């Protein structure tokens, strides 16, 4: 393969109304230590000077291509980039963000060493942290499916496409594209749908293994009033209400998932810290399941509150002497107390903290 003819990495940047931030973004990409890439700037009909900025970079650097199209939203811009990309790997960057010079090199080093893994990386909201930690050496961590799920839950990093490396062959094989309606009408939802579909396709014939680059080398801008994130946050209240709605059939589904994972990831549940975080996650999910059943008038599955799965979680906490707010409600097997605790937890009422305090006084141990 001739790198100058077929760039190994295609970097796709959807551009709209961000002329203040765009030069910083492009300069950070062009400064990458990995030499084999093309940069595709997709001007999504931006009303400001972004189109001219894209053309200026394309005119002076052969690695840069500028595409201009009518405004259709971030999904159509990314799809235009995918249509034009010739690289073997796809790297998404938002036009108001910036990346540290080694990010692409380290992501590609990891991907080429472990082609069957999905590579992800840490982000920062502090731009100065990129320079402050740039000298830190390459470091990667192997993670399995459940561990990644826990990280997505705790850090909220599950939906973005700009902190993951994608294999172009998988995208082309399954004809994957971003959903225009989701992107245009619902802002960030298209990221989650695209990534979930990619995971299902990528891991269809292999174990779910991930490589996580833990040193933050991607800066995510939060101070752009025109950015997708800012517009999302303005509508977050509605999304939050939708997320908190009761889901039919959730209780049996989460119990079945827990049962399977207790077997498949037995060693993870046994680890001191990761195991605790995983148990804490599942107890809250089970509490949510009980709350859903109450709200929808559904019966809880047999053994939901006192079965071997829940007992295994509670015994794991007891052995550690490290508890969660849901320990005693589940140990007592009280659906009323479990659902009440979930209500109080969601609203962070005084009763939530009183019950935690009561459990601390009764049980001692460590509470996180």
XYZ file of C-alpha atoms in Angstrom:
368
model
C 0.000 0.000 0.000
C 1.243 3.479 -0.870
C 0.318 5.772 2.064
C 0.152 8.861 -0.138
C -2.392 7.101 -2.394
C -4.414 5.254 0.233
C -4.153 6.962 3.621
C -4.363 4.447 6.394
C -6.604 6.654 8.522
C -9.440 8.881 7.333
C -10.217 11.663 9.802
C -13.749 12.995 9.329
C -14.677 16.402 10.769
C -18.270 17.646 10.320
C -18.124 21.457 10.220
C -20.896 23.893 11.034
C -20.816 27.391 12.535
C -17.572 26.988 14.459
C -15.069 29.340 12.824
C -13.755 30.363 16.255
C -12.663 26.788 17.028
C -12.043 25.201 13.626
C -8.391 26.288 13.109
C -7.434 24.874 16.506
C -9.103 21.574 15.620
C -7.490 21.283 12.180
C -4.039 22.324 13.423
C -4.176 19.681 16.157
C -4.981 17.001 13.571
C -2.285 18.093 11.132
C 0.248 17.973 13.981
C -0.295 14.249 14.551
C 2.819 12.095 14.805
C 1.098 9.324 12.810
C 1.955 10.222 9.212
C -0.527 8.174 7.197
C -3.861 9.972 7.239
C -6.214 12.106 5.233
C -8.351 14.846 6.761
C -11.859 15.278 5.352
C -13.514 18.555 6.342
C -17.237 18.437 5.588
C -18.731 21.943 5.489
C -22.395 21.320 6.262
C -23.614 24.587 4.724
C -22.096 26.611 7.551
C -23.360 30.246 7.564
C -20.093 31.679 8.913
C -16.561 31.594 7.514
C -15.987 27.871 8.028
C -16.242 27.032 4.331
C -13.422 29.425 3.473
C -11.302 28.063 6.317
C -11.782 24.514 4.990
C -10.765 25.597 1.489
C -7.711 27.414 2.834
C -6.408 24.306 4.583
C -7.143 22.116 1.560
C -5.216 24.502 -0.702
C -2.046 24.435 1.379
C -1.925 20.835 2.648
C -2.403 17.823 0.334
C -3.646 15.712 3.236
C -6.760 17.886 3.539
C -9.915 17.625 1.449
C -12.825 20.048 1.746
C -16.369 18.943 0.946
C -19.215 21.475 0.771
C -22.863 20.483 1.034
C -26.229 21.914 1.951
C -27.025 21.923 5.646
C -28.525 18.616 6.682
C -27.203 17.987 10.167
C -24.207 16.196 11.623
C -25.346 12.760 10.452
C -25.416 13.764 6.784
C -22.033 15.481 7.177
C -20.456 12.374 8.663
C -22.061 10.223 5.988
C -20.573 12.466 3.298
C -17.209 11.967 4.955
C -17.686 8.195 5.010
C -18.607 8.230 1.313
C -15.382 10.088 0.508
C -13.051 8.233 2.880
C -10.411 5.902 1.439
C -8.617 4.991 4.659
C -8.665 1.585 6.317
C -9.637 3.166 9.640
C -12.060 5.954 10.492
C -11.392 8.619 13.089
C -14.120 11.165 13.955
C -13.315 14.555 15.471
C -15.793 17.330 16.248
C -14.855 20.677 14.713
C -14.722 22.527 18.034
C -12.548 19.893 19.733
C -8.787 19.258 19.639
C -6.497 16.239 19.958
C -3.035 15.787 21.421
C -0.310 15.078 18.861
C 0.182 11.396 19.790
C -3.445 10.282 19.907
C -3.676 8.856 16.401
C -0.281 7.165 16.673
C -1.131 5.480 19.962
C -4.602 4.448 18.801
C -3.182 2.946 15.612
C -0.317 1.250 17.448
C -2.844 -0.446 19.683
C -5.200 -1.339 16.841
C -2.509 -2.878 14.664
C -1.195 -4.907 17.596
C -4.715 -6.129 18.471
C -6.839 -6.044 15.289
C -9.756 -7.880 16.905
C -10.207 -5.291 19.636
C -12.138 -2.039 19.570
C -9.886 0.874 20.558
C -11.228 3.714 22.725
C -9.603 6.604 24.555
C -10.084 8.944 27.486
C -11.174 12.534 27.008
C -10.681 15.718 28.983
C -12.714 18.900 29.397
C -9.553 20.809 30.358
C -7.643 21.915 27.271
C -4.471 22.545 29.271
C -4.432 18.875 30.284
C -3.493 17.886 26.721
C -0.158 19.699 26.967
C 0.317 18.838 30.626
C 0.109 15.097 30.013
C 1.477 14.917 26.465
C 4.808 13.473 27.621
C 3.193 10.531 29.409
C 4.102 7.252 27.681
C 1.846 5.012 25.647
C -0.350 2.934 27.931
C -3.250 0.634 27.127
C -5.634 -1.482 29.163
C -7.491 -4.580 28.011
C -11.179 -4.398 28.911
C -13.990 -6.870 28.431
C -17.593 -6.206 27.503
C -19.010 -5.875 30.994
C -16.135 -3.672 32.144
C -16.777 -1.314 29.247
C -20.469 -1.276 30.048
C -19.633 -0.248 33.606
C -17.356 2.515 32.330
C -20.026 3.783 29.965
C -22.473 3.916 32.841
C -20.145 5.700 35.250
C -18.469 8.104 32.798
C -21.164 8.585 30.205
C -18.741 7.784 27.394
C -20.853 5.198 25.654
C -22.557 7.211 22.930
C -19.817 9.328 21.340
C -18.041 8.310 18.171
C -15.140 10.736 18.610
C -13.381 8.711 21.296
C -13.267 5.442 19.353
C -11.427 4.050 16.319
C -13.550 2.411 13.623
C -12.504 -0.108 10.987
C -13.684 1.047 7.579
C -14.043 -2.536 6.350
C -16.694 -3.288 8.967
C -18.610 -0.094 8.165
C -18.586 -0.908 4.442
C -19.389 -4.602 4.881
C -22.580 -3.859 6.782
C -23.474 -0.690 4.857
C -23.476 1.396 8.013
C -24.416 5.075 7.998
C -25.595 7.622 10.547
C -29.348 8.082 10.802
C -30.161 11.529 9.414
C -33.445 11.880 11.288
C -31.867 11.071 14.633
C -28.997 13.454 14.035
C -31.032 16.284 12.614
C -34.000 16.047 14.930
C -32.533 14.639 18.136
C -28.952 15.904 18.171
C -26.641 13.336 19.793
C -28.797 10.222 19.528
C -27.267 9.234 16.199
C -23.902 8.599 17.871
C -25.349 6.004 20.200
C -27.288 4.191 17.468
C -24.286 4.116 15.122
C -21.884 2.878 17.800
C -24.232 0.201 19.096
C -24.735 -1.096 15.552
C -20.994 -1.016 14.956
C -20.335 -3.030 18.120
C -22.868 -5.674 17.135
C -21.348 -5.970 13.665
C -17.702 -5.794 14.706
C -18.063 -8.405 17.451
C -20.400 -10.684 15.504
C -17.606 -13.228 15.005
C -15.229 -12.477 17.876
C -15.151 -11.929 21.666
C -16.010 -8.465 22.976
C -12.565 -7.150 23.797
C -11.606 -3.485 23.962
C -8.388 -1.538 24.347
C -8.692 1.592 26.473
C -6.111 4.385 26.278
C -6.444 6.001 29.687
C -4.287 9.123 29.283
C -6.594 11.940 28.094
C -5.516 13.008 24.607
C -8.859 14.241 23.250
C -10.123 17.653 24.358
C -13.892 18.088 24.191
C -15.014 21.713 23.963
C -17.979 22.626 26.162
C -17.999 26.389 25.587
C -19.397 26.559 22.071
C -23.027 27.767 22.161
C -23.601 26.380 18.669
C -22.195 22.932 19.365
C -24.257 19.755 19.332
C -23.550 19.211 23.015
C -24.805 22.651 24.045
C -27.971 22.248 22.019
C -28.417 18.795 23.549
C -28.065 20.144 27.079
C -30.744 22.728 26.381
C -33.102 19.820 25.727
C -31.651 17.524 28.394
C -34.642 17.910 30.680
C -36.888 16.120 28.202
C -34.317 13.419 27.494
C -33.881 12.922 31.246
C -37.621 12.491 31.702
C -37.677 9.990 28.849
C -34.770 8.049 30.392
C -36.501 7.951 33.767
C -39.735 6.552 32.348
C -40.736 3.033 33.368
C -39.724 0.390 30.819
C -41.990 -2.629 30.285
C -40.307 -5.968 30.898
C -37.153 -4.434 32.359
C -37.134 -6.519 35.562
C -36.940 -9.965 33.896
C -34.490 -8.608 31.319
C -32.009 -7.232 33.869
C -32.283 -10.392 35.979
C -31.475 -12.538 32.932
C -28.524 -10.296 32.058
C -27.200 -10.503 35.617
C -27.559 -14.285 35.664
C -25.542 -14.607 32.459
C -22.858 -12.154 33.535
C -22.367 -13.743 36.944
C -21.236 -16.828 35.073
C -19.339 -15.246 32.187
C -17.571 -12.617 34.306
C -17.238 -14.451 37.611
C -13.630 -13.281 37.988
C -14.654 -9.660 37.475
C -17.332 -9.828 40.179
C -14.675 -11.261 42.513
C -12.208 -8.388 42.024
C -12.070 -6.012 45.019
C -12.722 -2.682 43.273
C -14.122 -3.502 39.845
C -16.310 -6.143 41.390
C -17.722 -3.663 43.881
C -18.540 -1.154 41.146
C -20.230 -3.894 39.122
C -22.301 -5.086 42.082
C -23.312 -1.512 42.896
C -24.403 -1.015 39.296
C -26.539 -4.147 39.204
C -28.241 -3.507 42.531
C -29.372 -0.103 41.277
C -30.505 -1.633 37.981
C -32.475 -4.252 39.905
C -34.017 -1.496 42.021
C -35.006 0.314 38.839
C -36.520 -2.913 37.558
C -38.621 -3.245 40.713
C -39.688 0.391 40.344
C -40.677 -0.186 36.695
C -42.739 -3.215 37.673
C -44.504 -1.203 40.369
C -45.242 1.709 38.035
C -46.564 -0.561 35.269
C -48.380 -3.045 37.476
C -46.122 -5.919 36.391
C -45.288 -8.892 38.594
C -41.654 -9.340 39.564
C -40.004 -12.571 38.393
C -39.711 -15.362 40.929
C -36.618 -14.897 43.084
C -36.119 -11.311 41.966
C -35.517 -10.015 45.490
C -34.215 -13.130 47.255
C -32.925 -15.388 44.475
C -29.371 -16.695 44.104
C -28.335 -13.846 41.807
C -29.204 -11.098 44.289
C -27.852 -13.152 47.164
C -24.520 -13.471 45.342
C -24.327 -9.683 44.985
C -25.195 -9.047 48.624
C -22.770 -11.691 49.872
C -20.075 -10.057 47.752
C -20.675 -6.762 49.543
C -20.749 -8.431 52.942
C -17.458 -10.208 52.287
C -15.858 -6.876 51.403
C -17.531 -5.039 54.280
C -18.234 -2.433 51.614
C -21.873 -1.584 51.034
C -24.271 0.366 48.816
C -27.523 2.152 49.746
C -29.508 -0.788 48.365
C -27.857 -3.436 50.515
C -30.385 -3.605 53.364
C -33.543 -3.112 51.231
C -32.562 -6.121 49.112
C -31.309 -8.152 52.085
C -34.728 -7.697 53.679
C -36.384 -8.749 50.437
C -38.797 -5.834 50.607
C -40.125 -4.625 47.259
C -41.682 -1.615 48.962
C -38.401 -0.592 50.552
C -36.405 -1.217 47.373
C -38.723 0.901 45.225
C -38.975 3.592 47.891
C -35.184 3.747 48.038
C -35.050 4.102 44.273
C -37.539 6.984 44.443
C -35.520 8.677 47.181
C -32.248 8.047 45.345
C -33.574 9.605 42.138
C -34.730 12.717 43.956
C -31.940 12.669 46.586
C -34.455 13.325 49.336
C -33.651 13.475 53.031
C -35.027 9.949 53.418
C -32.347 8.607 51.037
C -29.593 9.956 53.260
C -31.367 8.909 56.451
C -31.584 5.306 55.295
C -27.913 5.330 54.316
C -27.010 6.686 57.750
C -29.150 4.053 59.460
C -27.401 1.293 57.505
C -23.988 2.722 58.352
C -24.801 2.728 62.053
C -26.192 -0.805 61.877
C -23.594 -2.441 59.630
C -20.454 -0.344 59.920
C -17.968 -1.044 57.135
C -17.205 1.149 54.156
C -19.734 3.144 52.159
C -18.935 4.773 48.788
